[in-house]
Each structure stands twice: as C-alpha cells, then as structure tokens.
C-alpha cells in the first residue's frame, strides 16, 4: 500500500496557520476596529436615517470618540512603522543610530513640499518620489556613517540629523520649508483627508503597516537578514566566514531609512502639517524608547511599544499636565531596569528579571 | 624629530591647518576684528570644554556615553543663579539636604547590625521593599505642597510676578516639621545603602567620625533654617563678587553630588552593559530636564548681571587698567571686548591646566589614565577601579555644572541650554577623539572658532577672491558648520584626531 510511505503531516496551509494565527488575530481586530468602535463608542446620532447599514456604520465611525480612537490607532500604526524600521537597525543589525528622525522628517517634508504649492505634483508621483529620495538619502548617509562603529556611529548620525533639523529651521529655504513654522495645510488629496474620511485613512495606514511588517519580516527571515543578525552578534566572525558585513549593514540602513520615510510621509498626511520637530533628536529618542520598551530584536515589540507610548503619553498628559514627561522618563527608566529585554523579549524568554533588577539595587551598599 | 612627528602627528597637522587658516583670515580681516572674533571663539570654546572634557573622560574610562551631561550643566546654572540672585531658595531647601546626609551617614554606619539581625534572604528582601516604601512615603508626606515655585518667583520675569520673601516662605513651624520628617526619611534610605553581606568584615569608619559628620550636618541644616531671614538679608548685602564665588562653589558641588548619585544609582549596577547605561542616562535626561522645569520654571532667565569685578560702566585700556577700574569691557586693538568673557576664557584655561596636572602628576590621575587604557588590568592590579569611576563621574559632572554657572551671566539660564551644549560637546569629543583629554580641548577650540567665524561671516559676508560679490551666509550655515567639520574629520580619521585605532 502506498499509505505506509506517507507520514501524518499537516497540510502546508494548516502549518502556516499554526505559525501565523496570532498575527492574523491581531490583523482581524485591526481590520474590524472601525466597525467595533462605531458600534460601541461611536455617536449613534451621527448616522443618517435612510442610508444603508454600511454607510451608517462609516458615519458612526467618523464621529465622536470613535473618530478620536481611530486617530489614536492611526498614530500607533504610523509610529509602529517608524519603530519597526528603527529596530531593523538596533535590534537586528546592532546599529545604534541617533539620527533616524532624519529619514522620518525628510519623508514628511518631501511629501509636503512635493504636493504643495511649489511643485503641485500628483499624489502618487510624490509618494514614489519620497521613496526615491529616502533611498538616495539613506545610501549617502549610510555609506558615510557606516565607516565608524558603536558610539561613534550614534554621534555621527546624531549630528547628521541635527544638520537636517538646522536646514529645516533655516530661513534661507522659507519658500519651501516654511522655516521654523513648518508647513501647514498643504493640499492632501480630498479622498485621503484624515479629517473628512478618517476610516479611509485608517485603512490606508493599516495597509502600509501590514505591507511594511511583511516586508521587514521577510527581510529579517531571509539569508540576508541572518547575516545582519550575525554581524550584530559577532561582526568579526561574520567577516571571517566571508561576508562583507558593510553591505549587509548598508542594506539594513537603506531599508530602515525608506520605511521611516514612508512613516514620516503618512504622519505628515495625517496631521496635514510638518514642523521641524519631526526632524529633532526627540523623534529618534521616541523610536528608541518604543523599541526598548517593546523589546529589542523583535518585530512585534516596537509596534507594541509604539502603542504603549502613544497611550501612556495620552493618559499621563491628562493626569499630570505639562510635566508629564517627568513621569514618562521615570517609567522608562524603571522598564529599562526591570524588563531589560522589553515586554515582548521578557515574555518570549519567560524570564522575568524583576528579581535581578532588585538585586542590582540591593547590592549598592555592598563593597566591591 | 621623527619620534616627535610620529607621536604628535594629529596635533601637528591640526595646528598647522588652524594656523594657516587663521593667518589667511588675518590677511582678509582687520586685526582688531580678527582678534575679537578669536576671543569670542575662545569664550565659546572654554564653555564647550567644560562640558566636553567630563564627557570624554567618562566615556574613555568607563565606556558610558552620558546623555544626562546637559542636565548637569543646566542644574549647575540654576543652582548658581539661585545662589547669586535668590538666596531664600537656598535657605529653604539646603536644610533638607544636610539633614538627609546626616541621617543617611548614621543609618549606613549602623545598618550592618540591622541587616545581620535579619537572618534569611527572604526576610532581607521583604525588609528592602518595606524600607523603600517607608522612605518614599515619608519623603512624600514631608515635601507635599512645598511652595517651590513661589520661592523661585524672585524677579519680574517669573510668571505671576515676583513674590516677596515673607509671602513665599512657609512659617518656621511648618518648615521645622518638614525638615524633621526628611531627617526621618533619611534613616531607611541609609539602611538601604548599608552593606548587607554578613561576611563582609571590612573595617568601617570609626564611630566618632560618623557621629561627627552627622552631627555637624544636622546642626548646619537646622541652623540654616533658623537664620533664614537674617541670612537672606546678609547674603543679598554681600558684594556680588563674593556671591558669585559662592555661586560657582555651590553649583559645582551640586553637580558633583548629582554625579555621584547618578553613578551610584543608574550606572554602577549596569557596568558591562553600555546600551542599558546609555538608555538610562537618556531617560534621566528626559526626566531631569522636566524636574528642573518643575522646580525653576520653563520660561528661563535673562543673563544675570556679572559680578561687580566685571560690571563698572567703562572701558579699560589694558588689563592693568582693568585691575584698578573693574570695567565691563576692555580695549583690544581698538575694539571693546567684555571682560567677563575674558574671565570665562581664563577659567577654561585654568581648568584645562588643573585637570591636566591631576591626570599627569597625581596617583589618581595615573590610575585614570591606566584605566582608560585597560580598566580590567587596573582592577587586576588590586586597585578599586569602581571608586575611581565614581570619582571621575563626579569630576566630569562638577566641571559641567561649573560651566553652567559661569555661562549664566553670558548666555542666561534656560532649560534648553543643556541640550545645546551637550550636542556641541558630543561633536567636539568626536572630533578630538573619544577618551582623549587633549582631544576634547582641541575639538572644543575648533568648534568655538568655527562658530565665531561662522557668525561673523553671516553678519559681514565673505569677499570672494577675484570677484566683486559678497556672499552672505544664513545663521543656519554657521550652526551647521560644526556638523560639517565633524563629518570631514570622521571621513579622514574615523576615530577622531586623537582617537585610538580600533
């Protein structure tokens, strides 16, 4: 009989499902989120009588709290893309960059300037241009900054980002960048306006997010990604095996730069404004904080971190007023001390370092 | 000759480039203009140096990139400003620090007995948590509602206008209660910091020393509180020079203490884990700037008036003339230059020499230099390198805080200044080579001069040779020039001018 040779294996589809079900669950929730929000916290009076069920659902989703929380999730998704791209550098390639805001901000400025009054490019073309600009920018600065390593690279990228920040603030290019006021009210296509069609923008952000997530996952799981991880763990050994780690680090740098630029472009489209603050060091520190809180070296971690920081910022600002960053800084430090691998990393390793965190501090009084 | 060339190649090349550049600029500028730009550059360089030298030493010795260095700079500036212009703040807050130090000293000394009585590890863990909670609770109760903002509203720039001392201060009875509660909160903190290992039988400080330190601290703490009204009048009546010296001393001490605190609580538990340390100092810089804003306000203060040595409204012909007249500006080749800025330059040079002597001529300096080379080896030779780490961290923090104090009459005091100076110090340190003391000095001089000449060309423009046009830059170009210099240096020499090869 032939059946003796066949093993009781699962079908490929089931095997895939077994690996991917948590992602699919989250995706399903995100896809359904506007509908859930519309039915639970949406303003029921916003729905016009006589419209179809679907239209009523959209109308309810774009009113009141449902609209607000969709906005929150949109920002989480955008910052999630940004943080994921940062983790591609920090977590997977071991590059500590302090200039990632350079790409985020340039993406935002590029789309704002290109669709704005100076160029009036069509939206699709402008988006392609953003990718091309980010590609060139990350290639140039990647080649320059990857000459150095470790802390030097952190400072070099910090300084490069500061240069872009200064240029954005400079009065010389006021006609294009709006100097320190930034650009506001540039003509985002009406069908994408986040104020009028928030649900539509939500799905746009979600599509971008899923696409970037899949691409990043594909990249880090590919042989190229394995070499990146190898060069993070032990660069000399990776070179000894025969890989020129420079190219792999450059690939990571360019990919991260392009994704960050996309996140920046979405951010600008969502807010319909860009200010020099999108290029500031604070942006990079945000990405770093999201990555560290969520879990370095994972893809889910930075996204989770982005969501947590977005929510934390919202609540802390409500509770503590203007000085909320004080509390935020303290919470951040406590997480670094007690959950050194971030939330996802800690869950994955199933080893809570709470005790170690205590022990480090309890040992303070002891003599060395 | 060849040995000299080999050992100092970086320095010689840079000196040659700088000399040629300066000579070229001297050709195209009037000497008096050139001189005043040079002096402005040197002023900036001196301030940058005070921040950058500590940063470089800390990184070189213990691989910690301290992102909280700017916070220490601002802290020094604000403590100095308060000493100089608002002593009532000191009289109402310093008692807390003194009694806290006293309580911690005593409890730490006798804490060993406490921990020895708790036999089990579990018991110790419970005791740690309980003490931590107790300390936090008592501190919270002690300081709740303390009118810090009112005490700080001393000049008309403060939001809500100035508050008189009588209104700002709390009644003496309330303050005595608060200070006593802080004293009590210090006891559990001291116990937490006491050695817990019973096998640790190292000799302690003699009992009489502990009691003496604690006693003096308690007496000073309560005395400061009791004399706060006459004390404020007395300090405001003092000559501004004496007050300024006091401001420098207190600001520097505050920086050093903060440095010890940061090193003990955040850096020491995480050696061998540089990213964690870096991220922690980053978190501290977020929280620290906000803490400073919460205490001193976000709006910032205009430059405080320089001490009377540099304040007389006249113009001296020479340094000798200044010694008798104390003019606010001095004649340099026919152009007025503020004497206070010359003072900043002198402080920068003195600190450079003093720390240089400390590094080259003393035993601890020798240990530091050895530690920069290989700290594990130093440890293996039986030297407690961790204690040296704490010392260097405190030294670097103190220098940054001192920079903040002396920058206050020149630039004013505002929370964002820390970030600005920290970034410039980072750039200077990268240019000079991380961990190199001379490198930090050279890097800051290059940056200071670049900024000064950049600002001049923004204002006056550059005469393009063979053409009759004048190119004028924008302020942004002067600001970006430092970054460009750094990029060029790194392209030529990735480890910086004085950096070691990897």
PDB file of N, CA and C in Angstrom, chain A residues 358 361, chain B residues 115 124-142 181 184-189 191-192:
ATOM      1  N   UNK A 358      15.937  44.072  41.253  1.00  0.00           N
ATOM      2  CA  UNK A 358      16.041  44.397  42.674  1.00  0.00           C
ATOM      3  C   UNK A 358      17.447  44.174  43.165  1.00  0.00           C
ATOM      4  N   UNK A 361      20.043  46.687  42.670  1.00  0.00           N
ATOM      5  CA  UNK A 361      19.955  47.858  43.541  1.00  0.00           C
ATOM      6  C   UNK A 361      20.264  47.521  44.988  1.00  0.00           C
TER       7      UNK A 361
ATOM      8  N   UNK B 115      20.995  44.600  59.323  1.00  0.00           N
ATOM      9  CA  UNK B 115      20.903  43.531  58.324  1.00  0.00           C
ATOM     10  C   UNK B 115      21.367  42.202  58.895  1.00  0.00           C
ATOM     11  N   UNK B 124      15.327  39.648  54.206  1.00  0.00           N
ATOM     12  CA  UNK B 124      16.030  40.831  53.709  1.00  0.00           C
ATOM     13  C   UNK B 124      15.285  41.447  52.543  1.00  0.00           C
ATOM     14  N   UNK B 125      14.721  40.568  51.703  1.00  0.00           N
ATOM     15  CA  UNK B 125      14.013  41.088  50.546  1.00  0.00           C
ATOM     16  C   UNK B 125      12.788  41.877  50.996  1.00  0.00           C
ATOM     17  N   UNK B 126      12.055  41.276  51.950  1.00  0.00           N
ATOM     18  CA  UNK B 126      10.865  41.967  52.470  1.00  0.00           C
ATOM     19  C   UNK B 126      11.276  43.286  53.113  1.00  0.00           C
ATOM     20  N   UNK B 127      12.378  43.250  53.883  1.00  0.00           N
ATOM     21  CA  UNK B 127      12.826  44.465  54.562  1.00  0.00           C
ATOM     22  C   UNK B 127      13.193  45.540  53.546  1.00  0.00           C
ATOM     23  N   UNK B 128      13.854  45.132  52.440  1.00  0.00           N
ATOM     24  CA  UNK B 128      14.227  46.110  51.418  1.00  0.00           C
ATOM     25  C   UNK B 128      12.998  46.810  50.875  1.00  0.00           C
ATOM     26  N   UNK B 129      11.998  45.999  50.494  1.00  0.00           N
ATOM     27  CA  UNK B 129      10.792  46.597  49.926  1.00  0.00           C
ATOM     28  C   UNK B 129      10.111  47.498  50.946  1.00  0.00           C
ATOM     29  N   UNK B 130      10.046  47.042  52.192  1.00  0.00           N
ATOM     30  CA  UNK B 130       9.367  47.826  53.227  1.00  0.00           C
ATOM     31  C   UNK B 130      10.086  49.152  53.444  1.00  0.00           C
ATOM     32  N   UNK B 131      11.417  49.092  53.511  1.00  0.00           N
ATOM     33  CA  UNK B 131      12.181  50.325  53.744  1.00  0.00           C
ATOM     34  C   UNK B 131      12.000  51.299  52.589  1.00  0.00           C
ATOM     35  N   UNK B 132      11.996  50.749  51.373  1.00  0.00           N
ATOM     36  CA  UNK B 132      11.841  51.604  50.191  1.00  0.00           C
ATOM     37  C   UNK B 132      10.494  52.320  50.249  1.00  0.00           C
ATOM     38  N   UNK B 133       9.464  51.551  50.560  1.00  0.00           N
ATOM     39  CA  UNK B 133       8.122  52.140  50.647  1.00  0.00           C
ATOM     40  C   UNK B 133       8.056  53.190  51.749  1.00  0.00           C
ATOM     41  N   UNK B 134       8.656  52.831  52.881  1.00  0.00           N
ATOM     42  CA  UNK B 134       8.640  53.743  54.030  1.00  0.00           C
ATOM     43  C   UNK B 134       9.316  55.069  53.662  1.00  0.00           C
ATOM     44  N   UNK B 135      10.502  54.951  53.053  1.00  0.00           N
ATOM     45  CA  UNK B 135      11.240  56.161  52.699  1.00  0.00           C
ATOM     46  C   UNK B 135      10.433  57.009  51.727  1.00  0.00           C
ATOM     47  N   UNK B 136       9.852  56.350  50.715  1.00  0.00           N
ATOM     48  CA  UNK B 136       9.088  57.101  49.719  1.00  0.00           C
ATOM     49  C   UNK B 136       7.894  57.788  50.373  1.00  0.00           C
ATOM     50  N   UNK B 137       7.208  57.058  51.254  1.00  0.00           N
ATOM     51  CA  UNK B 137       6.016  57.618  51.878  1.00  0.00           C
ATOM     52  C   UNK B 137       6.370  58.818  52.745  1.00  0.00           C
ATOM     53  N   UNK B 138       7.408  58.666  53.581  1.00  0.00           N
ATOM     54  CA  UNK B 138       7.768  59.774  54.475  1.00  0.00           C
ATOM     55  C   UNK B 138       8.240  60.981  53.677  1.00  0.00           C
ATOM     56  N   UNK B 139       9.037  60.717  52.629  1.00  0.00           N
ATOM     57  CA  UNK B 139       9.512  61.827  51.794  1.00  0.00           C
ATOM     58  C   UNK B 139       8.333  62.545  51.146  1.00  0.00           C
ATOM     59  N   UNK B 140       7.382  61.753  50.664  1.00  0.00           N
ATOM     60  CA  UNK B 140       6.218  62.355  50.012  1.00  0.00           C
ATOM     61  C   UNK B 140       5.457  63.238  51.002  1.00  0.00           C
ATOM     62  N   UNK B 141       5.226  62.697  52.208  1.00  0.00           N
ATOM     63  CA  UNK B 141       4.489  63.469  53.212  1.00  0.00           C
ATOM     64  C   UNK B 141       5.264  64.718  53.607  1.00  0.00           C
ATOM     65  N   UNK B 142       6.598  64.570  53.670  1.00  0.00           N
ATOM     66  CA  UNK B 142       7.403  65.698  54.115  1.00  0.00           C
ATOM     67  C   UNK B 142       7.382  66.837  53.105  1.00  0.00           C
ATOM     68  N   UNK B 181      10.918  65.571  59.223  1.00  0.00           N
ATOM     69  CA  UNK B 181      10.417  64.387  58.517  1.00  0.00           C
ATOM     70  C   UNK B 181      11.413  63.903  57.468  1.00  0.00           C
ATOM     71  N   UNK B 184      13.916  61.905  59.195  1.00  0.00           N
ATOM     72  CA  UNK B 184      13.439  60.542  59.466  1.00  0.00           C
ATOM     73  C   UNK B 184      13.466  59.702  58.189  1.00  0.00           C
ATOM     74  N   UNK B 185      13.128  60.324  57.047  1.00  0.00           N
ATOM     75  CA  UNK B 185      13.124  59.565  55.790  1.00  0.00           C
ATOM     76  C   UNK B 185      14.526  59.136  55.410  1.00  0.00           C
ATOM     77  N   UNK B 186      15.526  59.884  55.875  1.00  0.00           N
ATOM     78  CA  UNK B 186      16.907  59.527  55.541  1.00  0.00           C
ATOM     79  C   UNK B 186      17.337  58.226  56.181  1.00  0.00           C
ATOM     80  N   UNK B 187      16.739  57.878  57.344  1.00  0.00           N
ATOM     81  CA  UNK B 187      17.180  56.666  58.047  1.00  0.00           C
ATOM     82  C   UNK B 187      16.945  55.407  57.221  1.00  0.00           C
ATOM     83  N   UNK B 188      15.706  55.155  56.708  1.00  0.00           N
ATOM     84  CA  UNK B 188      15.556  53.954  55.862  1.00  0.00           C
ATOM     85  C   UNK B 188      16.416  53.991  54.607  1.00  0.00           C
ATOM     86  N   UNK B 189      16.624  55.196  54.041  1.00  0.00           N
ATOM     87  CA  UNK B 189      17.477  55.262  52.839  1.00  0.00           C
ATOM     88  C   UNK B 189      18.893  54.824  53.199  1.00  0.00           C
ATOM     89  N   UNK B 191      19.760  52.829  55.617  1.00  0.00           N
ATOM     90  CA  UNK B 191      19.757  51.377  55.832  1.00  0.00           C
ATOM     91  C   UNK B 191      19.831  50.646  54.508  1.00  0.00           C
ATOM     92  N   UNK B 192      19.095  51.156  53.485  1.00  0.00           N
ATOM     93  CA  UNK B 192      19.110  50.506  52.177  1.00  0.00           C
ATOM     94  C   UNK B 192      20.512  50.536  51.576  1.00  0.00           C
TER      95      UNK B 192
END
